[in-house]
Amino acid sequence: MPRFSRIKIDKDDLKSEFKKEVRIPFFLIVRHLKRTNKWTLAFIIFLMSVAFINLVFINSLFQGVVETDHRQLIETTTGNVTLLPVEENAFISGVECAVAEILRVNGVVGVSDQVVLPGVVEWTGARKNIELWAVTPSREEKVSVIDDRVISGSYFRSDDETGVLIGKRLLTEENSGVVGDIFKKRCAVTLEIGGRRLEVPIVGVFETLSDYADSRVYVPRSLLEKNFHEYTDRATRLIIKTREKGGEPELVKKLKKTKAPGKFVTWQEASERSESLTESFVTINALLTTVGFIIAAVTIFIIMYVDITHKRLEIGVLRALGIKSHIIATTFVLQTIVYSMFGVMVGAGLFFGIIMPYFRWKPFIIPIGAVELAVIPADFVSRAVAVVLVAIASGLIPAILTLRQKILDEIMGR
Amino acid sequence: MGEVIRVENISKTYLMGEVQVPALRGISLTVNNGDFLIITGRNGSGKSTFLHQLGLLDRPDNGRIFLGGKDVTDMNEKERAEIRLRDLGYIFQEFALISELTALENVMLPAMMLDTTSACRNRALQILRMLEMDRLKDHLPSQLSGGEQQKVAVARALINDPSLILADEPTANLDSISAGEVLEIFRMLNSEGNHTIVMVTHEQEETVYGNRVIRLSDGRIISETAGNLTP
Ligand SMILES: Nc1ncnc2c1ncn2[C@@H]1O[C@H](COP(=O)(O)OP(=O)(O)OP(=O)(O)O)[C@@H](O)[C@H]1O
Ligand SMILES: [Mg+2]
């Protein structure tokens, strides 16, 4: 029994000791916030929020670019998982069997067999080297978003369609002019495949905003096979859509157990380009984040330095009264924490309430697509914490510098 | 009758670039419990510099200072802060109130190092009432007259019930009526509260309040006379 009461007393002592340490700091901060000039306070908090937004914005922009790049790749090019021919072969054979086999795997939403060939498109005199994507329209629309991105005309109406879909970037001044006009003026292009020329009508124009995808011509497989029998039941690749993003490696394991002929790879593996893009972005992002941190640190330091320099007299008086230095330092550190937390809150409000919606409304259009800001929650939180930590240091350093001066110099303003 | 202050041959020289400005040149003095010592002298004679040494706001170049028999000359800043907090009440010529705190809050602040907020508030109210300042307790320093601010500064100096009160020209910024009120408070604190008081002034007529008057000139004590007050 006595032991328990001892423990309790110790705890109370600790609590009252802690209370003693923060009693004066809280007392002073509450009065300060209540009575300081509201505009100065608002300005300080605004500057802190700008420093925070600066830190978050760059990161979100880069994250937005990376996410757009990945989304575009999956939606227009690789699917979530790609089946490629085994090394020495150019083609996957027995496509119909493979498709049926893959569709039976749990988690697969769609499979599209594609023949990707180099070709030439000729149109009102202009020639252009292109990639020709021969697809089964009813399967392709279950995997890629091309069918949703048609901006003029329409997607293939059936698997036996005899026209082609062309990417927006193939429309240049000399061959068409305005998108809507091409169907009035001239609705056919000449394709050159393996030395043979084929005149085909255009059924639609699509635009994904990815320059790579928008330079393609989509052809129904039936049209290709009618003219080139060698492609029957063969594909250069199969692209597979999963129910949700993220489970690709698991699905690849499951798919490998099927008898489908070829090599299953995730979208990341299918596009080495994206890997290196992400990597170089990580480097630039780290660089800009470091710069952002330095800017935030310097901004906050200057704010706090000016604020504390203004309070030299007050600090001198507190010291003359016998208030302990560490309590005075605690006051300024707590004050900076309050400032920076308000700064982070206001910054987060501005960011989620104004900046993100603005870029959703008016995204950046870059050659890989329309980029919005994207936030990684962990990054956002760590940057908020970093701002508060920087603020603590920025409050502590000038406070300590001031506390090392002579009391009289502070009071007399020397 | 115990000894409250003993000063042994202290000196202080300020450096202004290359020029040495001797402000104190060997001052020795003993102040006993219950004394009301007046320090007077011309501008620049070293009165404030001397009081700063007694108030542990500065350190002398040479000599020793004893407060309550303890040698405080070489104490570290933490110990000196503790003495300033508990044993000394310092009143600045310029009031030195904290502008963001009301009269009441200014007064209670030093006590909050030692006691709970509500206890400090009650004691501060009591002192303000004694000084007839309680109706102005919620005024900020900027909303008080010079005399009222000085009374708040006096109240703050009293909050931890110090044995020694040091006041540097406490009436210099006040009109004669306010000055009289503040001096009356000191007289009362000295005679009824048994506080030892050291007060700097260069008003000749104020020397009547003390029981001892010393005159400084050029950093030295040039005379000591008995004041009108009989302790
Ligand atoms: N920080 C300082 N640097 C240089 N010289 C100083 C400093 N403080 C005081 N002095 C000088 O020391 C001398 C004594 O100054 P002190 O302030 O103690 O005089 P005082 O008797 O209080 O004068 P007053 O009646 O004007 O208040 C003066 O010559 C003054 O110029
Ligand atoms: Mg002076």
XYZ file of C-alpha atoms and ligand atoms in Angstrom:
677
model
C 0.000 0.000 0.000
C 2.541 2.660 0.901
C 4.402 1.939 -2.306
C 1.369 2.741 -4.411
C 0.782 6.022 -2.711
C 4.450 6.864 -3.228
C 4.130 6.286 -6.960
C 1.061 8.448 -7.091
C 2.806 11.302 -5.314
C 5.741 11.081 -7.710
C 3.412 11.317 -10.660
C 1.661 14.332 -9.189
C 4.994 15.962 -8.529
C 5.959 15.427 -12.133
C 2.668 16.844 -13.310
C 2.912 19.933 -11.142
C 6.538 20.348 -12.186
C 5.453 20.268 -15.834
C 2.609 22.651 -15.129
C 5.055 25.040 -13.507
C 7.251 24.946 -16.596
C 4.453 25.753 -19.036
C 2.302 27.982 -16.828
C 4.078 31.208 -17.737
C 4.621 30.321 -21.436
C 0.917 29.557 -21.914
C -0.090 32.616 -19.961
C 2.083 34.849 -22.132
C 1.132 33.216 -25.454
C -2.597 33.394 -24.860
C -2.290 37.117 -24.018
C -0.001 37.677 -26.955
C -2.419 36.079 -29.420
C -5.299 38.000 -27.903
C -3.652 41.418 -27.901
C -1.081 41.487 -30.667
C -1.883 43.327 -33.866
C -4.275 41.051 -35.760
C -2.889 42.018 -39.152
C 0.673 41.268 -38.111
C -0.440 37.914 -36.781
C -2.398 37.169 -39.959
C 0.601 38.161 -42.042
C 2.972 35.918 -40.095
C 0.599 32.972 -40.414
C 0.084 33.706 -44.102
C 3.849 33.723 -44.741
C 4.180 30.412 -42.914
C 1.346 28.955 -44.971
C 3.023 30.122 -48.179
C 6.270 28.446 -47.117
C 4.307 25.260 -46.481
C 2.351 25.430 -49.748
C 5.588 25.976 -51.651
C 6.899 22.781 -50.150
C 3.767 20.779 -50.891
C 3.007 22.220 -54.306
C 6.193 21.142 -56.090
C 5.872 17.650 -54.710
C 2.227 17.393 -55.706
C 2.980 18.620 -59.186
C 5.652 15.985 -59.681
C 3.422 13.355 -58.175
C 0.706 14.507 -60.573
C 3.064 14.101 -63.537
C 4.122 10.623 -62.418
C 0.544 9.513 -61.793
C -0.626 10.894 -65.125
C 2.205 9.134 -66.906
C 1.358 5.840 -65.239
C -2.354 6.207 -65.820
C -1.852 7.040 -69.484
C 0.463 4.086 -69.946
C -1.976 1.650 -68.372
C -5.014 3.088 -70.093
C -3.600 3.472 -73.579
C -0.614 1.192 -73.970
C 0.248 -1.606 -71.575
C -2.904 -2.455 -69.663
C -2.186 -3.511 -66.095
C -0.426 -6.638 -67.291
C 1.035 -7.373 -70.718
C 1.625 -10.738 -72.334
C 4.670 -10.554 -74.593
C 5.984 -13.215 -76.974
C 8.821 -15.337 -75.596
C 12.248 -14.003 -76.533
C 12.966 -15.510 -79.949
C 9.421 -15.095 -81.306
C 7.919 -11.938 -82.787
C 4.373 -13.211 -82.272
C 2.146 -14.938 -79.790
C 0.295 -17.751 -81.534
C -3.002 -19.328 -80.563
C -4.439 -16.001 -79.533
C -8.051 -17.156 -79.242
C -7.134 -19.905 -76.799
C -4.908 -17.575 -74.792
C -7.611 -14.936 -74.508
C -10.148 -17.480 -73.303
C -7.635 -18.882 -70.821
C -6.715 -15.482 -69.383
C -10.317 -14.355 -69.072
C -10.946 -17.279 -66.753
C -8.425 -15.934 -64.223
C -10.065 -14.203 -61.275
C -9.418 -10.441 -61.253
C -9.147 -10.047 -65.021
C -11.674 -7.609 -66.461
C -10.633 -7.702 -70.089
C -8.012 -8.880 -72.547
C -7.142 -7.295 -75.860
C -5.013 -8.972 -78.483
C -3.013 -6.502 -80.519
C -0.825 -6.572 -83.584
C 1.457 -3.565 -83.549
C 3.147 -2.926 -86.879
C 5.130 -0.110 -88.403
C 3.321 1.527 -91.282
C 2.977 4.667 -93.287
C -0.071 6.853 -93.487
C -0.565 8.919 -96.610
C -3.119 11.633 -96.722
C -3.573 14.468 -99.189
C -0.004 14.091 -100.321
C 1.647 14.004 -96.875
C 3.412 10.806 -95.745
C 4.029 9.917 -92.157
C 5.618 6.895 -90.470
C 3.299 5.559 -87.812
C 2.553 2.647 -85.540
C -0.427 0.682 -86.725
C -2.397 -0.955 -83.917
C -4.636 -3.751 -85.112
C -7.169 -4.676 -82.424
C -10.388 -6.566 -81.954
C -12.633 -3.531 -81.253
C -14.977 -5.279 -78.820
C -12.030 -6.511 -76.768
C -9.950 -3.343 -76.957
C -12.746 -1.205 -75.535
C -12.825 -3.390 -72.400
C -9.106 -2.748 -71.759
C -8.016 0.633 -73.081
C -9.730 4.020 -73.007
C -9.378 4.750 -76.735
C -13.124 4.239 -77.222
C -13.822 6.955 -74.628
C -11.367 9.392 -76.168
C -12.948 9.728 -79.607
C -13.391 13.435 -80.258
C -14.861 13.265 -83.762
C -16.734 10.556 -85.658
C -17.115 7.394 -83.600
C -15.335 4.348 -82.234
C -15.505 1.131 -84.319
C -19.167 0.176 -84.477
C -18.421 -3.534 -84.856
C -15.544 -5.984 -85.060
C -16.057 -6.099 -88.854
C -15.664 -2.362 -89.319
C -13.706 -1.501 -92.449
C -12.509 1.986 -91.447
C -9.725 3.207 -89.155
C -9.395 5.408 -86.042
C -6.643 7.976 -86.232
C -4.835 9.847 -83.482
C -5.292 13.590 -83.232
C -1.622 14.261 -83.841
C -1.833 12.841 -87.345
C -4.066 15.721 -88.277
C -1.774 18.447 -89.453
C -2.444 21.676 -91.253
C -1.624 20.334 -94.675
C -3.909 17.322 -94.537
C -7.014 18.446 -92.760
C -7.147 21.553 -90.690
C -10.099 21.449 -88.328
C -10.987 18.098 -86.760
C -14.686 18.350 -87.487
C -14.052 19.103 -91.171
C -12.201 15.927 -92.069
C -15.352 13.962 -92.615
C -16.711 16.559 -95.000
C -13.489 17.059 -96.897
C -11.823 13.723 -97.087
C -12.628 10.622 -95.145
C -10.038 8.191 -96.409
C -6.348 7.611 -95.830
C -3.921 5.381 -97.600
C -2.115 2.906 -95.378
C 1.065 1.264 -96.461
C 1.750 -1.982 -94.681
C 4.622 -4.275 -95.671
C 4.869 -2.576 -99.034
C 1.162 -2.978 -99.842
C -1.130 -0.013 -100.097
C -4.627 0.053 -98.737
C -7.190 2.830 -99.086
C -9.432 2.974 -96.009
C -12.065 5.391 -94.712
C -11.670 7.185 -91.365
C -14.385 6.395 -88.825
C -13.118 8.620 -86.047
C -10.398 10.704 -84.468
C -9.237 10.159 -80.891
C -7.242 12.254 -78.477
C -5.757 10.971 -75.204
C -3.376 13.940 -74.773
C -0.480 11.468 -74.695
C 1.608 12.350 -77.740
C 2.716 8.756 -78.075
C -0.797 7.312 -78.202
C -2.169 10.157 -80.285
C 0.220 9.358 -83.148
C -1.254 5.910 -83.779
C -3.737 4.494 -86.239
C -6.104 1.832 -84.908
C -7.282 -0.779 -87.408
C -9.828 -3.565 -86.800
C -8.132 -6.972 -86.895
C -10.691 -8.219 -89.397
C -9.520 -5.598 -91.874
C -5.859 -6.532 -91.362
C -6.460 -10.279 -91.537
C -8.529 -9.974 -94.724
C -5.515 -8.468 -96.461
C -2.720 -10.222 -94.581
C -3.694 -13.764 -93.732
C -0.453 -14.398 -91.867
C -1.756 -12.410 -88.864
C -4.719 -14.687 -88.247
C -4.782 -15.932 -84.636
C -1.493 -14.195 -83.938
C -0.671 -11.115 -81.862
C 2.410 -9.123 -80.985
C 1.010 -8.688 -77.488
C -2.019 -9.098 -75.276
C -2.912 -6.379 -72.822
C -4.887 -7.255 -69.725
C -6.992 -5.070 -67.487
C -7.393 -5.922 -63.812
C -10.250 -5.036 -61.528
C -8.063 -2.617 -59.576
C -4.622 -1.092 -59.763
C -1.976 -2.361 -57.375
C -2.449 -6.126 -57.507
C -0.447 -6.627 -60.700
C 2.467 -8.729 -59.359
C 0.015 -11.160 -57.708
C -2.007 -11.422 -60.884
C 1.122 -12.080 -62.912
C 1.856 -15.037 -60.603
C -1.634 -16.397 -61.183
C -1.438 -15.816 -64.934
C 1.864 -17.644 -65.190
C 0.046 -20.800 -64.072
C -2.165 -20.682 -67.188
C -1.068 -22.321 -70.423
C -1.069 -18.979 -72.239
C 2.014 -18.854 -74.492
C 4.365 -15.982 -73.684
C 5.753 -13.888 -70.864
C 3.474 -11.991 -68.482
C 4.849 -8.700 -67.188
C 3.385 -5.901 -65.099
C 2.886 -2.481 -66.662
C 5.978 -1.228 -64.841
C 8.090 -3.943 -66.443
C 6.423 -3.485 -69.801
C 7.566 0.120 -70.006
C 11.119 0.725 -68.937
C 10.645 4.262 -70.131
C 8.310 5.003 -67.273
C 10.729 3.617 -64.702
C 13.513 5.916 -65.775
C 11.092 8.820 -66.021
C 10.002 8.198 -62.453
C 13.609 7.897 -61.333
C 14.731 11.155 -62.839
C 11.646 12.769 -61.405
C 12.539 11.455 -57.978
C 15.917 13.155 -58.288
C 14.489 16.478 -59.463
C 11.768 16.268 -56.875
C 14.303 15.662 -54.109
C 16.344 18.599 -55.343
C 13.377 20.967 -55.508
C 12.092 19.715 -52.164
C 15.462 20.521 -50.617
C 15.318 23.997 -52.109
C 11.729 24.320 -50.847
C 12.867 23.327 -47.372
C 15.645 25.895 -47.405
C 13.207 28.576 -48.537
C 10.720 27.543 -45.848
C 13.440 27.456 -43.198
C 14.829 30.852 -44.168
C 11.354 32.415 -44.380
C 10.300 31.090 -41.003
C 13.650 31.956 -39.457
C 13.425 35.559 -40.653
C 9.842 35.866 -39.432
C 10.759 34.562 -36.005
C 13.979 36.526 -35.847
C 12.155 39.776 -36.541
C 9.379 38.847 -34.137
C 11.759 37.987 -31.313
C 14.005 40.980 -31.954
C 10.906 43.102 -31.455
C 10.535 41.507 -28.060
C 14.011 42.195 -26.715
C 12.655 44.612 -24.158
C 10.083 42.096 -23.017
C 12.719 39.378 -22.775
C 15.001 41.686 -20.793
C 12.185 42.552 -18.396
C 11.255 38.903 -17.902
C 14.881 38.085 -17.128
C 15.232 41.044 -14.763
C 12.164 39.800 -12.904
C 13.912 36.489 -12.364
C 11.954 34.374 -14.863
C 14.249 31.485 -15.801
C 15.815 31.546 -19.246
C 14.486 28.146 -20.262
C 10.956 29.286 -19.490
C 11.433 32.334 -21.679
C 12.842 30.123 -24.448
C 9.891 27.737 -24.040
C 7.549 30.685 -24.481
C 9.025 31.563 -27.850
C 9.259 27.972 -28.998
C 5.606 27.354 -28.098
C 4.683 30.575 -29.828
C 6.454 29.447 -32.987
C 4.736 26.083 -32.795
C 1.393 27.866 -32.589
C 2.282 30.128 -35.534
C 3.508 27.251 -37.673
C 0.573 24.992 -36.873
C -1.818 27.746 -37.859
C 0.363 28.274 -40.946
C 0.110 24.601 -41.860
C -3.642 24.586 -41.277
C -4.210 27.695 -43.371
C -1.814 26.329 -46.005
C -3.634 23.003 -46.136
C -6.931 24.856 -46.415
C -5.702 26.979 -49.304
C -4.102 23.984 -50.970
C -7.094 21.644 -50.806
C -9.707 24.380 -51.060
C -8.312 26.523 -53.857
C -5.121 25.285 -55.479
C -6.064 21.628 -56.062
C -9.554 22.479 -57.391
C -8.021 25.098 -59.656
C -5.674 22.598 -61.274
C -8.469 20.067 -61.529
C -10.392 22.704 -63.461
C -7.393 23.811 -65.527
C -4.844 21.000 -65.615
C -1.367 21.402 -67.060
C -1.324 19.980 -70.578
C 2.047 18.369 -71.218
C 2.996 15.769 -73.882
C 2.110 12.843 -71.630
C -1.344 14.119 -70.753
C -3.378 16.495 -68.595
C -1.657 16.807 -65.233
C -3.495 17.600 -61.997
C -1.916 17.936 -58.571
C -1.682 14.695 -56.647
C -0.957 14.346 -52.941
C 0.738 11.452 -51.203
C -0.754 11.678 -47.700
C 2.449 10.522 -45.980
C 4.501 13.144 -47.835
C 1.974 15.820 -46.986
C 2.045 14.984 -43.290
C 5.822 14.713 -43.171
C 6.145 18.145 -44.768
C 3.686 19.601 -42.274
C 5.728 18.103 -39.449
C 8.921 19.380 -41.066
C 7.542 22.919 -41.182
C 6.717 22.770 -37.478
C 10.176 21.369 -36.672
C 11.864 24.052 -38.743
C 9.731 26.595 -36.918
C 10.810 25.250 -33.537
C 14.462 25.672 -34.499
C 13.700 29.096 -35.944
C 12.103 30.175 -32.695
C 14.721 28.619 -30.478
C 17.822 30.029 -32.160
C 16.929 33.743 -31.971
C 15.493 33.227 -28.484
C 18.769 31.694 -27.289
C 20.788 34.401 -29.028
C 18.693 37.031 -27.265
C 18.942 35.262 -23.929
C 22.728 35.354 -24.180
C 22.795 39.128 -24.396
C 23.112 41.360 -21.355
C 19.844 42.013 -19.536
C 20.547 45.717 -19.347
C 21.286 45.963 -23.058
C 17.869 44.478 -23.764
C 16.021 46.725 -21.352
C 17.849 49.865 -22.443
C 17.530 48.868 -26.102
C 21.268 48.977 -26.745
C 19.267 44.421 12.931
C 20.791 42.161 10.269
C 22.873 43.172 7.337
C 20.981 43.046 4.025
C 23.603 44.416 1.630
C 27.354 44.564 1.963
C 29.345 46.016 -0.899
C 33.121 45.804 -0.799
C 35.085 48.128 -3.004
C 33.264 47.515 -6.291
C 34.237 49.227 -9.499
C 32.801 49.210 -12.983
C 34.291 50.672 -16.133
C 32.416 50.858 -19.427
C 34.259 50.541 -22.668
C 33.144 52.840 -25.433
C 35.264 51.697 -28.319
C 38.774 52.676 -27.241
C 37.615 55.026 -24.496
C 37.279 53.778 -20.918
C 34.407 55.317 -18.958
C 34.784 54.614 -15.238
C 31.269 54.608 -13.783
C 32.031 53.211 -10.313
C 35.412 53.652 -8.648
C 35.596 51.640 -5.468
C 32.317 51.799 -3.600
C 31.890 50.156 -0.218
C 28.632 50.230 1.702
C 26.552 48.280 4.177
C 22.762 48.436 4.284
C 20.943 47.006 7.256
C 17.544 45.443 7.562
C 14.876 48.133 7.712
C 17.032 50.848 6.198
C 15.574 53.295 3.713
C 18.673 54.359 1.846
C 18.553 57.226 -0.598
C 21.244 57.471 -3.269
C 21.603 60.842 -4.854
C 24.074 62.608 -7.092
C 24.343 64.430 -10.385
C 23.584 62.957 -13.798
C 26.240 60.471 -14.764
C 27.560 60.083 -11.234
C 26.990 56.323 -11.339
C 23.731 55.911 -9.413
C 22.013 53.628 -11.920
C 25.179 51.651 -12.504
C 25.444 51.053 -8.763
C 21.818 49.992 -8.427
C 22.206 47.576 -11.340
C 25.002 45.863 -9.420
C 22.821 45.570 -6.312
C 19.910 44.302 -8.409
C 22.106 41.587 -9.976
C 21.372 42.954 -13.437
C 25.062 43.503 -14.104
C 28.390 42.389 -12.667
C 31.124 44.616 -11.241
C 34.660 44.441 -12.639
C 36.169 44.268 -9.151
C 35.018 44.005 -5.570
C 32.396 41.819 -3.941
C 28.705 42.059 -3.226
C 26.938 40.209 -0.411
C 23.164 39.988 -0.191
C 21.749 38.662 3.072
C 25.280 37.616 3.980
C 25.717 35.497 0.821
C 28.420 36.336 -1.697
C 26.504 36.808 -4.947
C 29.381 38.221 -7.021
C 30.345 35.035 -8.801
C 27.017 33.216 -8.719
C 25.846 31.765 -12.013
C 22.976 33.338 -13.907
C 20.478 30.748 -12.723
C 21.175 31.409 -9.053
C 21.113 35.149 -9.603
C 17.737 34.843 -11.376
C 16.427 32.939 -8.363
C 17.540 35.761 -6.023
C 16.047 38.411 -8.298
C 12.798 36.479 -8.302
C 12.444 35.791 -4.577
C 14.436 38.386 -2.684
C 14.611 41.516 -4.829
C 11.980 43.904 -6.074
C 13.447 46.132 -8.763
C 11.648 49.215 -9.999
C 12.909 50.755 -13.207
C 12.816 54.404 -14.040
C 11.018 53.502 -17.298
C 8.463 51.195 -15.559
C 9.413 48.271 -17.828
C 5.913 46.817 -17.935
C 4.992 44.191 -20.507
C 2.762 45.886 -23.031
C 0.615 42.888 -23.872
C -0.329 42.249 -20.254
C -2.905 44.124 -18.181
C -1.965 45.774 -14.901
C -3.112 42.714 -12.988
C -1.280 40.305 -15.294
C 1.934 42.308 -15.087
C 1.784 42.168 -11.317
C 1.007 38.465 -11.027
C 3.574 37.306 -13.596
C 6.689 36.976 -11.362
C 4.677 35.055 -8.778
C 3.674 32.485 -11.373
C 7.172 31.047 -11.192
C 6.335 29.947 -7.653
C 2.591 29.497 -7.288
C -0.610 28.597 -9.078
C -2.233 31.100 -11.395
C -5.296 31.652 -9.220
C -3.233 32.157 -6.068
C -1.076 34.680 -7.932
C -4.120 36.510 -9.223
C -5.561 36.825 -5.718
C -2.324 38.129 -4.280
C -1.854 40.585 -7.144
C -5.393 41.889 -6.612
C -4.697 42.367 -2.938
C -1.575 44.419 -3.627
C -3.300 46.492 -6.299
C -6.099 47.176 -3.841
C -3.569 48.303 -1.255
C -2.174 50.730 -3.829
C -5.716 51.787 -4.763
C -5.166 50.501 -8.281
C -7.686 47.662 -8.340
C -10.205 49.534 -10.476
C -7.559 49.799 -13.211
C -6.530 46.157 -13.025
C -7.719 45.315 -16.537
C -6.027 48.257 -18.214
C -3.063 47.680 -20.485
C 0.053 49.796 -19.751
C -0.803 51.962 -22.769
C -4.137 52.744 -21.118
C -2.528 53.966 -17.873
C -0.935 57.283 -16.918
C 2.755 57.435 -15.967
C 1.969 57.489 -12.262
C -0.418 54.569 -12.606
C 2.158 52.579 -14.560
C 4.739 53.253 -11.881
C 2.339 52.022 -9.217
C 1.839 48.838 -11.235
C 5.623 48.472 -11.395
C 5.765 48.900 -7.607
C 3.039 46.315 -7.153
C 4.946 43.901 -9.393
C 8.091 44.450 -7.330
C 6.138 43.522 -4.201
C 4.359 40.402 -5.437
C 6.928 37.900 -4.147
C 7.289 39.812 -0.884
C 10.996 40.609 -1.338
C 13.073 41.676 1.640
C 14.864 44.301 -0.461
C 13.300 46.845 -2.807
C 15.518 48.701 -5.286
C 14.038 51.694 -7.065
C 15.809 53.763 -9.712
C 14.326 57.258 -9.860
C 10.805 55.866 -9.427
C 9.291 59.357 -9.510
C 11.288 60.889 -12.352
C 8.468 60.569 -14.868
C 5.703 61.538 -12.486
C 4.033 64.790 -11.535
C 4.424 65.944 -7.931
C 1.125 64.438 -6.762
C 1.797 60.999 -8.273
C 5.380 61.196 -7.034
C 4.130 61.920 -3.531
C 1.792 58.926 -3.675
C 4.531 56.557 -4.775
C 6.930 57.842 -2.118
C 4.217 57.489 0.486
C 3.843 53.841 -0.531
C 7.584 53.325 -0.089
C 7.495 54.943 3.322
C 4.637 52.675 4.327
C 6.378 49.563 2.983
C 9.504 50.505 4.902
C 7.864 51.350 8.201
C 4.947 48.907 8.261
C 6.087 46.113 5.964
C 9.658 46.148 7.197
C 11.030 46.133 3.651
C 14.557 47.427 3.199
C 14.551 50.058 0.479
C 17.318 51.528 -1.639
C 16.066 54.381 -3.794
C 17.895 56.527 -6.312
C 16.737 60.075 -6.778
C 18.134 63.412 -7.776
C 15.266 65.348 -6.312
C 16.735 67.000 -3.221
C 13.367 67.158 -1.439
C 12.883 63.416 -1.731
C 15.883 62.699 0.455
C 13.655 63.377 3.467
C 12.018 59.994 3.005
C 15.158 58.024 3.832
C 16.903 57.339 7.086
C 20.269 57.466 5.273
C 21.323 59.529 2.284
C 24.489 58.891 0.313
C 25.764 61.154 -2.416
C 27.683 59.842 -5.411
C 30.005 61.843 -7.558
C 32.116 60.493 -10.347
C 31.590 56.913 -9.222
C 32.532 57.488 -5.574
C 30.557 58.054 -2.380
C 31.393 61.596 -1.363
C 29.141 61.936 1.637
C 26.700 60.113 3.854
C 24.166 61.917 5.971
C 21.268 60.814 8.105
C 17.827 61.410 6.582
C 14.804 62.793 8.355
C 13.255 59.412 8.738
C 13.858 57.682 11.990
C 13.434 53.970 11.613
N 26.437 51.136 -21.294
C 27.257 52.151 -21.085
N 28.291 52.331 -21.907
C 29.161 53.342 -21.693
N 29.044 54.206 -20.700
C 28.021 54.088 -19.845
C 27.066 53.056 -20.000
N 26.165 53.161 -19.004
C 26.535 54.230 -18.272
N 27.644 54.762 -18.787
C 28.366 55.906 -18.235
O 28.635 55.647 -16.887
C 28.461 56.811 -16.112
C 27.456 56.543 -15.023
O 26.188 56.333 -15.604
P 24.889 56.087 -14.765
O 23.809 55.750 -15.690
O 25.178 55.135 -13.687
O 24.642 57.532 -14.136
P 23.426 58.045 -13.263
O 24.004 58.582 -12.019
O 22.403 57.021 -13.130
O 22.894 59.252 -14.129
P 21.391 59.797 -14.319
O 21.109 60.668 -13.161
O 21.439 60.566 -15.583
O 20.496 58.606 -14.393
C 28.047 57.903 -17.072
O 29.169 58.667 -17.378
C 27.552 57.169 -18.276
O 27.816 57.924 -19.423
Mg 20.394 56.795 -13.767
